[in-house]
Short mmCIF file of C-alpha atoms in Angstrom, two decimals:
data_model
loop_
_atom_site.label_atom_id
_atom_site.label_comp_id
_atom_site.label_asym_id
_atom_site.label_seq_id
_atom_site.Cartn_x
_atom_site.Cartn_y
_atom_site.Cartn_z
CA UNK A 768 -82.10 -99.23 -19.77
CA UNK A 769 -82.38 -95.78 -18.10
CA UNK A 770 -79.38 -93.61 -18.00
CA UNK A 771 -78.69 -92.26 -14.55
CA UNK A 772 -79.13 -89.04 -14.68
CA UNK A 773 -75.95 -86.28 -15.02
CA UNK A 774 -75.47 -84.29 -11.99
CA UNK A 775 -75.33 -80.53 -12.47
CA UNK A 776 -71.48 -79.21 -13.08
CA UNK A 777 -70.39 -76.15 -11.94
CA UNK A 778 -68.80 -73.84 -15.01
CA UNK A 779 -66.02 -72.94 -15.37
CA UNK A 780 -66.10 -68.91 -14.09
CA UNK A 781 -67.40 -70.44 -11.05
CA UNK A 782 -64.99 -72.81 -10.65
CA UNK A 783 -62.37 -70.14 -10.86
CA UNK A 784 -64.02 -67.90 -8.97
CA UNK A 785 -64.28 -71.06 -5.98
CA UNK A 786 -60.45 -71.08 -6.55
CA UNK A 787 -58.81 -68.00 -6.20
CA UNK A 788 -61.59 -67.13 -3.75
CA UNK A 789 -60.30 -70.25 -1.60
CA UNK A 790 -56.59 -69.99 -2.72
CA UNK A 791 -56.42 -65.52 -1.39
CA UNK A 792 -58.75 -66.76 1.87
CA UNK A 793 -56.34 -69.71 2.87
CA UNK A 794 -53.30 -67.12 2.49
CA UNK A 795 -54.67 -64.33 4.22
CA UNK A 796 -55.41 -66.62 6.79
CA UNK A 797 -52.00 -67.77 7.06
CA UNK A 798 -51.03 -64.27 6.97
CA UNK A 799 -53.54 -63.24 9.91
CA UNK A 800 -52.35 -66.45 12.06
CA UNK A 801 -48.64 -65.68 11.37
CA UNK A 802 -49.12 -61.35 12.68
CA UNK A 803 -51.60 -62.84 15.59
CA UNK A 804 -48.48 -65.35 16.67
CA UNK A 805 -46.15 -61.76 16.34
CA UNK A 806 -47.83 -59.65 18.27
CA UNK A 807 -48.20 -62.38 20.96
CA UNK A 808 -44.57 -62.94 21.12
CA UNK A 809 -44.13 -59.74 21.11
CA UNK A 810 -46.05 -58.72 24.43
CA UNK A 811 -43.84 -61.75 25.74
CA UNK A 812 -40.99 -60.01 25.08
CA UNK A 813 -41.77 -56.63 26.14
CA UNK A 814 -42.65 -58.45 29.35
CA UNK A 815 -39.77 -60.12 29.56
CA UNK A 816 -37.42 -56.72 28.84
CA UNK A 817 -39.37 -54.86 31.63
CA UNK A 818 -39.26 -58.05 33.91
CA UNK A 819 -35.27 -58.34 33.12
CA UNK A 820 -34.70 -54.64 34.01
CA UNK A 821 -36.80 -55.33 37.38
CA UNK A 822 -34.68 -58.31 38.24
CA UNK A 823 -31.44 -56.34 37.26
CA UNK A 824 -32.09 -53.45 40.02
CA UNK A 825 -33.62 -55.82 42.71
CA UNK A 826 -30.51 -57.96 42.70
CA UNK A 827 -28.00 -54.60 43.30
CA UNK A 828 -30.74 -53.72 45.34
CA UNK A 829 -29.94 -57.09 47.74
CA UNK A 830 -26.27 -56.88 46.79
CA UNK A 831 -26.34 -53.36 48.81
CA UNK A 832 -28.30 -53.89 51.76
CA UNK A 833 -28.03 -57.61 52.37
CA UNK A 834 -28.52 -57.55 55.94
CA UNK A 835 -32.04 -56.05 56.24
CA UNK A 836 -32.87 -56.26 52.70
CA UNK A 837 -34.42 -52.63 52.87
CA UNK A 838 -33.26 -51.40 49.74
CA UNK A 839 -34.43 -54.94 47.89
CA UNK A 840 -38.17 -54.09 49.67
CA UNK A 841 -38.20 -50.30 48.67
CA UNK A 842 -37.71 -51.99 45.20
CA UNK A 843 -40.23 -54.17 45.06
CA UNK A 844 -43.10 -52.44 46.74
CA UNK A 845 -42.17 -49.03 44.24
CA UNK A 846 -41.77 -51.08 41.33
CA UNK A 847 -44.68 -53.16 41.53
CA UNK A 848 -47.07 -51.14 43.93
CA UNK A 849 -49.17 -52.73 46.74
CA UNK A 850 -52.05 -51.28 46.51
CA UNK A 851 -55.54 -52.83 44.63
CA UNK A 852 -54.96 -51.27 41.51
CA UNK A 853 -51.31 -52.47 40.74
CA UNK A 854 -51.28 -54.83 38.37
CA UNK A 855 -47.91 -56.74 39.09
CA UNK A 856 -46.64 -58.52 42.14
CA UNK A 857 -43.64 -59.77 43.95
CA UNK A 858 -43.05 -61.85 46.52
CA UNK A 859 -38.94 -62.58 48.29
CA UNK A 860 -38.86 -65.77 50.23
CA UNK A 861 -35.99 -67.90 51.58
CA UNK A 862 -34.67 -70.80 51.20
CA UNK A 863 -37.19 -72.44 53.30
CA UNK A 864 -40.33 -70.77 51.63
CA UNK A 865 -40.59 -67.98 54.18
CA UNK A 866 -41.94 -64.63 52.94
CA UNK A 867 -39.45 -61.85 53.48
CA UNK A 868 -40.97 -59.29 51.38
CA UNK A 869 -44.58 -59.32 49.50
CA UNK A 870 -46.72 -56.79 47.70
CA UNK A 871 -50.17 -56.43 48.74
CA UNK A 872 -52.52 -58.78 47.34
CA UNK A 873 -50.00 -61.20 45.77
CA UNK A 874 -51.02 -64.26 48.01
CA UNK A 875 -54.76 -63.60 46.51
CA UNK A 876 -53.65 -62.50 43.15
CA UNK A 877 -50.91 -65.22 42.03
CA UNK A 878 -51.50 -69.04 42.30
CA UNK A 879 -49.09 -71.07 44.78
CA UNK A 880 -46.02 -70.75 44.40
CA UNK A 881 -45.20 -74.53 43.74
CA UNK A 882 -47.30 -73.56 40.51
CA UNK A 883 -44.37 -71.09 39.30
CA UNK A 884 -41.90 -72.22 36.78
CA UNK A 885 -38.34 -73.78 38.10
CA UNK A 886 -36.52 -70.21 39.02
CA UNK A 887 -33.67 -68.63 36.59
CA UNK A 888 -30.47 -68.78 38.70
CA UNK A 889 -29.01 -65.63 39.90
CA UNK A 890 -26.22 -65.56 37.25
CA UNK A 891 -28.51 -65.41 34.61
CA UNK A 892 -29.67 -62.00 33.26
CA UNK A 893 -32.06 -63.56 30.65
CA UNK A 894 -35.74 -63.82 31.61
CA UNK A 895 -38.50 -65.98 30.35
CA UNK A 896 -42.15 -65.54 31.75
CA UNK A 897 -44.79 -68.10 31.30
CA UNK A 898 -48.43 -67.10 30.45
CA UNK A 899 -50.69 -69.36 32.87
CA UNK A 900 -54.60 -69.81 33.63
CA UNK A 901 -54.98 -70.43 37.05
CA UNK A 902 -58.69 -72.38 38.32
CA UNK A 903 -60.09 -68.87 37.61
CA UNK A 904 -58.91 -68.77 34.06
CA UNK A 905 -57.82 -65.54 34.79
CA UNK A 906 -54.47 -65.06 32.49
CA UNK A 907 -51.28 -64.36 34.49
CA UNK A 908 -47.71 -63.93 33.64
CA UNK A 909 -45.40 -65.85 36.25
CA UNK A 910 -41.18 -65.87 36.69
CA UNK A 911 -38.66 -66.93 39.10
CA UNK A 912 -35.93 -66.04 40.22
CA UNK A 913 -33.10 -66.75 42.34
CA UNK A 914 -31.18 -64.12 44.38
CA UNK A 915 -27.78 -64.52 46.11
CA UNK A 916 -27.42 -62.98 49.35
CA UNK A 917 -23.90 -61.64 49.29
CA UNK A 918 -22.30 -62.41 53.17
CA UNK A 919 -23.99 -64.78 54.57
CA UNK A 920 -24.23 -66.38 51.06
CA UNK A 921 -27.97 -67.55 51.12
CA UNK A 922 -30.42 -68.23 48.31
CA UNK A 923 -33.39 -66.19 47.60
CA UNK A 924 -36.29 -67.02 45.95
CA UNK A 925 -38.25 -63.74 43.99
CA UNK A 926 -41.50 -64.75 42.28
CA UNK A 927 -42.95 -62.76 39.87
CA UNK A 928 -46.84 -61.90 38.99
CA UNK A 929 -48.09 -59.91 36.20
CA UNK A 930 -51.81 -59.25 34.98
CA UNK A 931 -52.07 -60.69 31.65
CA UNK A 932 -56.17 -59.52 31.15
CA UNK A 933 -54.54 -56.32 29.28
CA UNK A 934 -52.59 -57.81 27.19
CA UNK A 935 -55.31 -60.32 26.16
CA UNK A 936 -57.83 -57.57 25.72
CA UNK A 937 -55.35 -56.14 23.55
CA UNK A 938 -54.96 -59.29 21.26
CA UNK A 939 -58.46 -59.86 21.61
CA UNK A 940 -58.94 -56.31 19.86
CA UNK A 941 -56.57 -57.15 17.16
CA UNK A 942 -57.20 -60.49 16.35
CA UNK A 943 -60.98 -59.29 15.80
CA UNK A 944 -59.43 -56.41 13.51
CA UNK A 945 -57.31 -59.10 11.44
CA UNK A 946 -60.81 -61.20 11.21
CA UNK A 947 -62.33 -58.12 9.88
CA UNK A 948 -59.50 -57.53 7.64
CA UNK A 949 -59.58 -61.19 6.53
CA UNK A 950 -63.29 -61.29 5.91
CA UNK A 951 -63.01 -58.32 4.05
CA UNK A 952 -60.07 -58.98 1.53
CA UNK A 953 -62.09 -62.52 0.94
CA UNK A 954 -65.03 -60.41 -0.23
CA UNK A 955 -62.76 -58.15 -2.10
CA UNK A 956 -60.79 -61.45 -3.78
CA UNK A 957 -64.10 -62.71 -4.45
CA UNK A 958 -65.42 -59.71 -6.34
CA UNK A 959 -61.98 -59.51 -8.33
CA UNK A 960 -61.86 -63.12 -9.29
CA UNK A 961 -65.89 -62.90 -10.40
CA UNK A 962 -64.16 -59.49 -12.74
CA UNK A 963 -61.45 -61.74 -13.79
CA UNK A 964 -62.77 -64.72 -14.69
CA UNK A 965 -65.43 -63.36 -16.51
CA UNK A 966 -63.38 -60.85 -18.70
CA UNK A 967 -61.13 -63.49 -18.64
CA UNK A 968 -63.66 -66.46 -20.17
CA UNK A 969 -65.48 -63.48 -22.05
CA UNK A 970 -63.07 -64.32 -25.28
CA UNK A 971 -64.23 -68.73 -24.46
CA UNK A 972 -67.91 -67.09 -24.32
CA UNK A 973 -67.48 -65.45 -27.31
CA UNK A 974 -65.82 -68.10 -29.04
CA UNK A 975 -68.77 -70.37 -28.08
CA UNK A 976 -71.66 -68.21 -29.94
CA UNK A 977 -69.34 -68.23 -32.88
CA UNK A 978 -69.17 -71.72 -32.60
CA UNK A 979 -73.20 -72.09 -31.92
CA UNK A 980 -73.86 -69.81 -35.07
CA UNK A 981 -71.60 -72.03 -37.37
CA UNK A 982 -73.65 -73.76 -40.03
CA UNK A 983 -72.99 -75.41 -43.57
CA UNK A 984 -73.91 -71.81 -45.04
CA UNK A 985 -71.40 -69.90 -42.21
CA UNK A 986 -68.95 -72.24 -43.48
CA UNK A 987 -68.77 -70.36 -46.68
CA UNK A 988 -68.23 -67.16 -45.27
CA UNK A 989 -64.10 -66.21 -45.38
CA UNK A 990 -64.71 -64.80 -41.96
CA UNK A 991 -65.21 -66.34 -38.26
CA UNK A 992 -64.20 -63.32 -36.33
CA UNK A 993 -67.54 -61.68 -35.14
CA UNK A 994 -67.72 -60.43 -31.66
CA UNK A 995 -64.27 -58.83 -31.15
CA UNK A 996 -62.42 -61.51 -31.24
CA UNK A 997 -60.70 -61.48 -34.31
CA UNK A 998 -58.45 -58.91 -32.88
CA UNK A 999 -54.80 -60.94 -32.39
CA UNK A 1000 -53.23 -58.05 -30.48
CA UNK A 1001 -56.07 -58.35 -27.31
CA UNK A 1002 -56.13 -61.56 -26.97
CA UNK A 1003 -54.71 -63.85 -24.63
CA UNK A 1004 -52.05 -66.69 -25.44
CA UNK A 1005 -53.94 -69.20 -24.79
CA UNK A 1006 -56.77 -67.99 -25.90
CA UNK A 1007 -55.21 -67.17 -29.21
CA UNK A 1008 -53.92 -70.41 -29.68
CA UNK A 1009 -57.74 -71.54 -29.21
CA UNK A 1010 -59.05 -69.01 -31.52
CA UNK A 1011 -56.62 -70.55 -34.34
CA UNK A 1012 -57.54 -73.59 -33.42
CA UNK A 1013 -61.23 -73.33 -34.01
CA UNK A 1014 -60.09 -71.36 -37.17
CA UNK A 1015 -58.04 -74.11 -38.66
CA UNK A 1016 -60.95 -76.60 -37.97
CA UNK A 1017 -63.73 -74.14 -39.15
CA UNK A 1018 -61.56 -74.22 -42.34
CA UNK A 1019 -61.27 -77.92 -42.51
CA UNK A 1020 -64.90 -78.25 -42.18
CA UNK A 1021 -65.76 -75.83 -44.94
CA UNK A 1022 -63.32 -77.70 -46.89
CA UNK A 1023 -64.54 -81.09 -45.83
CA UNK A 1024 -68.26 -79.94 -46.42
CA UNK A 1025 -66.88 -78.37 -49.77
CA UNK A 1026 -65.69 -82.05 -50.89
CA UNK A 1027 -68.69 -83.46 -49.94
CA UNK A 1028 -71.35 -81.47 -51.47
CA UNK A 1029 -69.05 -81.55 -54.43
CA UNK A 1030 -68.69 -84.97 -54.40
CA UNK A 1031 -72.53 -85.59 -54.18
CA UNK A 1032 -73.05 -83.63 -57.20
CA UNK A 1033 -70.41 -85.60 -59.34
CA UNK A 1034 -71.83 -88.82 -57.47
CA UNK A 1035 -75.60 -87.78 -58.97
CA UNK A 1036 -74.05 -86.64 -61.83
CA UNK A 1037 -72.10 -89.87 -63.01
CA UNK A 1038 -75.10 -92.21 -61.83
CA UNK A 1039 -77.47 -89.81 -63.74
CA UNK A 1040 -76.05 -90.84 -66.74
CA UNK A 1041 -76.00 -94.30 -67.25
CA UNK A 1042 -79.24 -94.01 -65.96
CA UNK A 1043 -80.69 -92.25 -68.71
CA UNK A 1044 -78.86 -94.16 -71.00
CA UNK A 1045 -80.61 -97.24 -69.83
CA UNK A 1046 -83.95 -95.39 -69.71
CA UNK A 1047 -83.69 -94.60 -72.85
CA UNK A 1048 -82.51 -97.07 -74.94
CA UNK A 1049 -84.58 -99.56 -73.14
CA UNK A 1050 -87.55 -96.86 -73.61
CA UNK A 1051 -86.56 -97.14 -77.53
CA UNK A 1052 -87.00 -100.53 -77.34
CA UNK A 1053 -90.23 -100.95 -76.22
CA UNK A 1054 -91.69 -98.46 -78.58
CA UNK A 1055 -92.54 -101.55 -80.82
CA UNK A 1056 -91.77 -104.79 -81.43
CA UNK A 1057 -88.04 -106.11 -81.86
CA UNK A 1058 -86.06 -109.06 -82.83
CA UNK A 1059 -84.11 -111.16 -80.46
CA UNK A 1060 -80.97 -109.82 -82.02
CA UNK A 1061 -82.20 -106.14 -81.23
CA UNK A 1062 -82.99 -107.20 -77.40
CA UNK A 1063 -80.00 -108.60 -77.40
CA UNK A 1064 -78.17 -105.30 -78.06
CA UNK A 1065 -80.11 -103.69 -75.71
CA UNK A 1066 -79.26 -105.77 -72.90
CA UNK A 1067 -75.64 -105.73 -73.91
CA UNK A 1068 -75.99 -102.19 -73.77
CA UNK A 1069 -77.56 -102.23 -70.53
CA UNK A 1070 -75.05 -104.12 -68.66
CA UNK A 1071 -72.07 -102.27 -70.08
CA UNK A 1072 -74.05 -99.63 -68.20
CA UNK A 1073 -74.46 -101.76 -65.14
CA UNK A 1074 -70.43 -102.37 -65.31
CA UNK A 1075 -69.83 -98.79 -65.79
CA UNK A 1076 -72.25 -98.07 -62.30
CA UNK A 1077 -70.33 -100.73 -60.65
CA UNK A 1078 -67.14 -99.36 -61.39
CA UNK A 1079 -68.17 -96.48 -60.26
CA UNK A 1080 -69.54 -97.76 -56.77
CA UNK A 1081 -66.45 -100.11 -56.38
CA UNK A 1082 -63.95 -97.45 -56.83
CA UNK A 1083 -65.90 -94.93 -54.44
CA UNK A 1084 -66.30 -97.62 -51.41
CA UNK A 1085 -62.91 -98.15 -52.31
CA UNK A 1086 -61.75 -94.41 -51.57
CA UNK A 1087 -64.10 -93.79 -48.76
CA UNK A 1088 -62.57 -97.45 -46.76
CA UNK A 1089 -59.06 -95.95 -47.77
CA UNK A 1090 -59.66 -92.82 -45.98
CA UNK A 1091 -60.80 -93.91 -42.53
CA UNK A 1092 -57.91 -96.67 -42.77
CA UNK A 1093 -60.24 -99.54 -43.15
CA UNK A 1094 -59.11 -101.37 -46.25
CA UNK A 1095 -56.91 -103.62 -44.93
CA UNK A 1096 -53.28 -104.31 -46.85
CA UNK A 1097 -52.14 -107.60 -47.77
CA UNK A 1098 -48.30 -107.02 -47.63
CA UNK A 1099 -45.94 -108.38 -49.44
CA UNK A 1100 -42.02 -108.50 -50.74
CA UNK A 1101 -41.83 -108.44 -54.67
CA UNK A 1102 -39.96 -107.85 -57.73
CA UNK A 1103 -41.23 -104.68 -58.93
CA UNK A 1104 -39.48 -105.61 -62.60
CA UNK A 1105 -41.95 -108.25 -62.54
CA UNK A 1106 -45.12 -106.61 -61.74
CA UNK A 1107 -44.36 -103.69 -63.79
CA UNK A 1108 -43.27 -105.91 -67.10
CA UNK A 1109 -46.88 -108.04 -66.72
CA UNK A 1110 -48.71 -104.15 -66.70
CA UNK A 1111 -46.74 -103.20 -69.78
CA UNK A 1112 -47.29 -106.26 -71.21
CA UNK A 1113 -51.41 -105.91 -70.34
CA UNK A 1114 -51.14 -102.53 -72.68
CA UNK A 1115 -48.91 -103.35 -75.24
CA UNK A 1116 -52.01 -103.93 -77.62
CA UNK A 1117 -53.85 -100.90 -76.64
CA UNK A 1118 -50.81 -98.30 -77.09
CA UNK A 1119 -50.20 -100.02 -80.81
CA UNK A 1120 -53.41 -99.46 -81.56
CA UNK A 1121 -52.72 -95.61 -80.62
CA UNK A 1122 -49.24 -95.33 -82.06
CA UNK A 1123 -47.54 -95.23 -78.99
CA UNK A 1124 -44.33 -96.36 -77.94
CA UNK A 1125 -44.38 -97.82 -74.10
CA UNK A 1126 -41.03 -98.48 -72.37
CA UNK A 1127 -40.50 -99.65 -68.96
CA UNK A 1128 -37.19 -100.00 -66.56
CA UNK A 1129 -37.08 -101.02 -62.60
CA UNK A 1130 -35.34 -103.22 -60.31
CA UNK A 1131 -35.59 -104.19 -56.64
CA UNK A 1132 -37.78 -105.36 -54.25
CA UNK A 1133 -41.17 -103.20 -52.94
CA UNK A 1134 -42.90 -104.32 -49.83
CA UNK A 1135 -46.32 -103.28 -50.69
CA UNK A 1136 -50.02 -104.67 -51.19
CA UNK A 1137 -49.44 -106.19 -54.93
CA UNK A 1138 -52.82 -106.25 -56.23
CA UNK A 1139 -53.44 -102.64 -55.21
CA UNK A 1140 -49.57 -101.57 -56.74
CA UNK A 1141 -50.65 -103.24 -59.86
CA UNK A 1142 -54.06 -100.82 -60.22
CA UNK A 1143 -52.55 -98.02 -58.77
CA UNK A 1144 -49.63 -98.32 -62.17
CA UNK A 1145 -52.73 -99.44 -64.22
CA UNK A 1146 -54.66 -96.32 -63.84
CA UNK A 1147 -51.84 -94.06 -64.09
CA UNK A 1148 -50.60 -95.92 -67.37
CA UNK A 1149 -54.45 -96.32 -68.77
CA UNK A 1150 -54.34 -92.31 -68.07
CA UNK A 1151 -51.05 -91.39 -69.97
CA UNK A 1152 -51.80 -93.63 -73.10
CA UNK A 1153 -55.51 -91.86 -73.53
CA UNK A 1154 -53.51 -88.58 -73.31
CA UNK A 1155 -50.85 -89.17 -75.29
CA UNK A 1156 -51.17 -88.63 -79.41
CA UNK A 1157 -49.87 -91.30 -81.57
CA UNK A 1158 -45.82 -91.63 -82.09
CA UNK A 1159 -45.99 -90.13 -78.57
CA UNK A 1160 -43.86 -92.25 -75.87
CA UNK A 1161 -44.65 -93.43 -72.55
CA UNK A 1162 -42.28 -94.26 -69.83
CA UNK A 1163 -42.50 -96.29 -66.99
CA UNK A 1164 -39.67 -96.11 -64.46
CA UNK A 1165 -38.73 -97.87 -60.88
CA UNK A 1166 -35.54 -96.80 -58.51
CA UNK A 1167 -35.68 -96.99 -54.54
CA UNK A 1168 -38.96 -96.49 -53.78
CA UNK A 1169 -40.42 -93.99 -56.50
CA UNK A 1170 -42.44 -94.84 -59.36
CA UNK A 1171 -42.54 -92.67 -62.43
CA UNK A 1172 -45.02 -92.46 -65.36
CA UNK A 1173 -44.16 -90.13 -67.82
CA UNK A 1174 -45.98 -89.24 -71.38
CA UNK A 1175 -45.55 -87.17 -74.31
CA UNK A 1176 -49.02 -86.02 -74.14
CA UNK A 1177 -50.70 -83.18 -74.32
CA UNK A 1178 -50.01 -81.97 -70.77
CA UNK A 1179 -52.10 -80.07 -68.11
CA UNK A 1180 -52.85 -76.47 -67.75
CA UNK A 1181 -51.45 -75.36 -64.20
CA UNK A 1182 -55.30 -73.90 -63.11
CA UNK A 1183 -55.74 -77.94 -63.48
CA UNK A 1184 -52.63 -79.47 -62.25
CA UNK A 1185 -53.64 -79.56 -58.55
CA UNK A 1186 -57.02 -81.09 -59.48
CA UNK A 1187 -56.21 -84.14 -61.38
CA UNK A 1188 -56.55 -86.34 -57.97
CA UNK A 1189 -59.14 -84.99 -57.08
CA UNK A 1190 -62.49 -87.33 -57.49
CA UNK A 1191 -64.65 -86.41 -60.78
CA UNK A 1192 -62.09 -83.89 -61.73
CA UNK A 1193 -61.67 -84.36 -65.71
CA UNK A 1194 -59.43 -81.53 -67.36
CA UNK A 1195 -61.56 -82.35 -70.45
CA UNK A 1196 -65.20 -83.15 -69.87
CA UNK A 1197 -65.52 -83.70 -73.43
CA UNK A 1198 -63.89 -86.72 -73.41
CA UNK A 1199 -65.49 -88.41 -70.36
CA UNK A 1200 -67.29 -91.01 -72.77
CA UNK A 1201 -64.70 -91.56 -75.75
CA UNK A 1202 -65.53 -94.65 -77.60
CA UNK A 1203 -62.19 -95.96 -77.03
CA UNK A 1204 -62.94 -95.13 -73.24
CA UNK A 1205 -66.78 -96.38 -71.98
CA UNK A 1206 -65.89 -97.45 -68.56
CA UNK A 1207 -63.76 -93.84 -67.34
CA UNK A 1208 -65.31 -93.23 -64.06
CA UNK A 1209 -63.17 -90.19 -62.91
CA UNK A 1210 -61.92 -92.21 -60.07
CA UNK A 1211 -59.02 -93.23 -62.01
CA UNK A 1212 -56.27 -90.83 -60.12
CA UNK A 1213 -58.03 -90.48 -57.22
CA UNK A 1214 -58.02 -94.18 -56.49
CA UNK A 1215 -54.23 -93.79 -57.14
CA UNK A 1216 -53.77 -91.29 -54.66
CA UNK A 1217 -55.81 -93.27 -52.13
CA UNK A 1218 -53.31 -96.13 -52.45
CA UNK A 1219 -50.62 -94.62 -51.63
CA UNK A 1220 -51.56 -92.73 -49.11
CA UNK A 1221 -53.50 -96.37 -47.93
CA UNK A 1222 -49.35 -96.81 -47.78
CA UNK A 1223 -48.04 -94.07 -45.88
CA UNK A 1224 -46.57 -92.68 -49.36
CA UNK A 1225 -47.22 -89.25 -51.50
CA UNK A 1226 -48.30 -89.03 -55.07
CA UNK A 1227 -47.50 -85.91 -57.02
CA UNK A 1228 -47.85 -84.91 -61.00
CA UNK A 1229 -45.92 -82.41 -62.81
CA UNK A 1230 -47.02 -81.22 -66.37
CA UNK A 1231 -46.51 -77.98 -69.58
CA UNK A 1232 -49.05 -78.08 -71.59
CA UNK A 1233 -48.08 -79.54 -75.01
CA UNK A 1234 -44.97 -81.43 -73.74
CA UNK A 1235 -46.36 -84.22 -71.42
CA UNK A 1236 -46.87 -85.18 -67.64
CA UNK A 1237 -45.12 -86.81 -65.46
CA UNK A 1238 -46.91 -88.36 -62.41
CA UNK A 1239 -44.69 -89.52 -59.13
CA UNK A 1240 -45.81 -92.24 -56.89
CA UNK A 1241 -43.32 -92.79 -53.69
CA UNK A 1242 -44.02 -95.52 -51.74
CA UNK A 1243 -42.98 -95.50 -47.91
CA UNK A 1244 -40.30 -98.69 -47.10
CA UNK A 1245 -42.53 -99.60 -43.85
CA UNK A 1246 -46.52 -98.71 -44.63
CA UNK A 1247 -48.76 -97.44 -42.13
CA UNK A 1248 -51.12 -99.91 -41.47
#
C-alpha cells in the first residue's frame, strides 16, 4: 500500500516571518483606514465651520435689510463670487421656489434643488453638509437652509454649493502617501521579523546540529554545549528551558546507553561461563572412553549448567517485562505473618547449617502479588544468610507497609552501597561461584528492586562494613498497575 505522499511544510522562521509580517500589515492598515476616515471628517468639518460662519452673517444680513434683501445679496455674491472661477455657490428662493438671489453658474454647477438635503431651520446655528455625486460624478458639498424674513415673517430657502474636487484631490494625495507609508512599514516589518526570527530560532538551529552530532560515543562526552549555546545568561527562557531539556535527556541517554552496554557485557559475561564449563567438561569427556556412571556426571553437570543459564534468562526477561510495565500483577489481600513464617521456615536448614540464628516478626494484611512478595523476601534473605558469618543473626521484620531484612554480616563498603541493585553488580566477585552457592546469577537484588517498583514501592539498603546491612522494602497500599 503506497503512502500518500507528505506535502511540503513551511518552517518555522517562515511561519513567523508570515505572521508578524501579516499581524504589523493588518494593523497598519487599520491605522491608515482609521487617519484616511480623520482627515475626511475633518474637511467636513472645516466645511461645515466656514459654511456656519456664512449662514451666521447672511441671516443678520436679511434681518437688516428685509425689504429688498440688498444687504443678504451683497453677501452672497462677495462671499461666494459669481464669476467662473468661484468655487462655491448660493442660491435664496422663496417659499414658492422662486429665485431671489443666485450666484453665477449655480443653476449649471449644483444639481436640482429637490436633490438638496431637508433645510436646517433658521433657529439652528449648527450646520451639516452632505458630500454628493451628481450624474457627472463630479463631488459636491450641498446644505440648506432656512431664513426668516423678519416683518412680513416669510420663509426663505438658501441652498448651498461647494466644489468638493479639491478636497478629494487632497485625500486622493494622502491616501496614496498612507499606501506608500503602509507598503513601506510592511517591507520594513518583513525585514525585521526575517532578523528576528532567525536570531531568534538561531539558539533551536543550534540546538538541532547538537542534536544531529549526538552519537553513542558523544554520549560520553561531559559536555553538550558546542556552538554558543551553553551560555545560560544569553539565552532565552524558553529556550533555556529547551536547552535543559535536551540536557537532562542527553544525560538519560548516556546513562541508559551506559546500562546497556554494561549490561551486555555482564550478559556475555555470565553466559560465557557456563558455557565453557559445558565445553569443557563435556570436551574432557570425550577425550576417551567413559563409564555410564562418568556420563552420568557429566550430564548432571551439564544441566546444573543449563539451570544456572535459565535462571539467568528467567530473571533478566523478568526485569526487562518489569520495566516497561508488562508483567502483569496478580493482586491479592494476605497475612504477611504467614507468608513470611513459610520463607523462614524454607531457610531454617540452610542458616543451621551456617550457624546462623534467623528470627522473624510481622502482622497485618499486604495487598500485593504473593508469589512475587515471596521471591522478592527470598532473595533478600538468601542474600543476608550468604553474608552473614556463623553465630551471626538475621532478622526479618513486618509493620505497615515496610519490610526489613537485617544481618550481622559483614556489611558493604559505601563506594558499593549504591550498586548492590544494580544487575551483575557483586561487591565480591570472588564469591560469584561458592560451592554452597552454584545457581547466584547476580540478579538476585535487582529482581528485588524490580518488584517493588513493579508495585509502585521503593527499596533501599543501608550498611558499615563489619556490622551488617539492613535492606528496606516499602510496599505502596494501592500498586500501580
Amino acid at each position: 500500500m503506497n503512502e500518500r505522499p507528505r506535502k511540503p511544510t513551511l518552517s518555522l522562521s517562515t511561519r513567523l516571518l508570515l505572521a508578524i509580517t501579516v499581524a504589523s500589515f493588518v494593523t497598519l492598515a487599520l491605522a491608515v483606514g482609521y487617519i484616511d476616515q480623520a482627515i475626511e471628517r475633518g474637511l467636513v468639518q472645516k466645511q461645515n465651520a466656514v459654511l456656519q460662519d456664512h449662514l451666521i452673517v447672511l441671516r443678520q444680513a436679511i434681518e437688516a435689510d428685509p425689504e429688498n434683501l440688498h444687504a443678504a445679496e451683497v453677501v452672497i455674491q462677495n462671499t461666494l463670487g459669481g464669476d467662473k472661477n468661484a468655487k462655491s455657490f448660493g442660491c435664496l428662493t422663496d417659499a414658492t421656489g422662486r429665485h431671489l438671489i443666485e450666484t453665477k453658474g449655480f443653476t449649471e454647477f449644483s444639481p436640482p434643488l429637490t436633490d438638496f438635503p431637508a433645510p436646517i431651520p433658521a433657529g439652528q446655528q449648527e450646520t451639516q453638509v452632505t458630500l454628493t455625486r451628481p450624474a457627472n460624478d463630479y463631488p459636491i458639498y450641498l446644505v440648506a437652509a432656512l431664513m426668516l424674513r423678519t416683518g412680513s415673517g416669510e420663509t426663505l430657502n438658501y441652498y448651498f454649493a461647494a466644489d468638493g474636487l479639491p478636497d478629494e484631490h487632497f485625500m486622493e494625495s494622502i491616501r496614496y502617501e498612507l499606501a506608500l507609508v503602509l507598503l513601506l512599514e510592511t517591507l520594513l516589518s518583513a525585514g525585521l521579523a526575517w532578523f528576528i526570527s532567525r536570531h531568534g530560532l538561531g539558539y533551536l538551529e543550534r540546538i538541532t546540529d547538537e542534536i544531529e552530532r549526538t552519537t553513542a560515543n558523544a554520549l560520553q562526552q561531559p559536555d553538550a554545549t558546542s556552538g554558543g549555546i551553553s551560555d545560560a545568561n544569553r539565552r532565552p527562557r524558553e529556550v533555556a528551558r529547551l536547552f535543559e531539556a535536551f540536557t537532562a535527556l542527553r544525560s538519560r541517554l548516556s546513562h541508559s546507553f551506559n546500562q546497556l552496554r554494561q549490561f551486555s557485557d555482564d550478559a556475555a559475561h555470565e553466559i560465557r561461563g557456563p558455557l565453557n564449563n559445558m565445553m569443557g567438561l563435556t570436551s574432557l569427556t570425550l577425550q576417551r572412553d567413559r563409564t555410564p556412571e562418568e556420563y552420568q556426571a557429566t550430564l548432571i553437570s551439564t544441566l546444573e549448567e543449563c539451570d544456572r543459564m535459565k535462571k539467568l534468562a528467567d530473571g533478566l526477561l523478568f526485569i526487562s517485562r518489569a520495566d516497561h510495565r508488562r508483567s502483569a500483577l496478580s493482586l491479592t489481600s494476605f497475612d504477611v505473618c504467614e507468608a513470611i513464617t513459610e520463607i523462614v521456615d524454607y531457610h531454617s536448614d540452610m542458616a543451621h547449617d551456617r550457624g546462623v540464628t534467623i528470627s522473624a516478626t510481622a502482622s497485618g494484611m499486604l495487598t500485593a502479588d504473593r508469589s512475587l512478595f515471596r521471591q522478592s523476601l527470598t532473595n533478600v534473605l538468601s542474600n543476608a544468610l550468604r553474608h552473614t558469618p556463623a553465630r551471626g543473626q538475621v532478622t526479618v521484620h513486618f509493620e505497615g507497609s515496610t519490610l526489613s531484612v537485617s544481618d550481622t554480616g559483614e556489611g558493604i563498603a559505601p563506594e558499593h552501597l549504591p550498586h548492590v541493585f544494580d544487575r551483575f553488580y557483586r561487591v565480591d566477585a570472588a564469591r560469584t561461584h561458592q560451592p554452597d552457592a552454584p545457581a547466584q546469577t547476580g540478579l538476585g537484588l535487582a529482581i528485588v528492586r524490580a518488584i517493588v517498583e513493579l508495585h509502585g514501592g521503593t527499596v533501599t539498603a543501608e550498611s558499615a562494613v563489619g556490622k551488617g546491612t539492613t535492606v528496606t522494602l516499602v510496599w505502596r497500599q494501592e500498586p500501580v498497575l
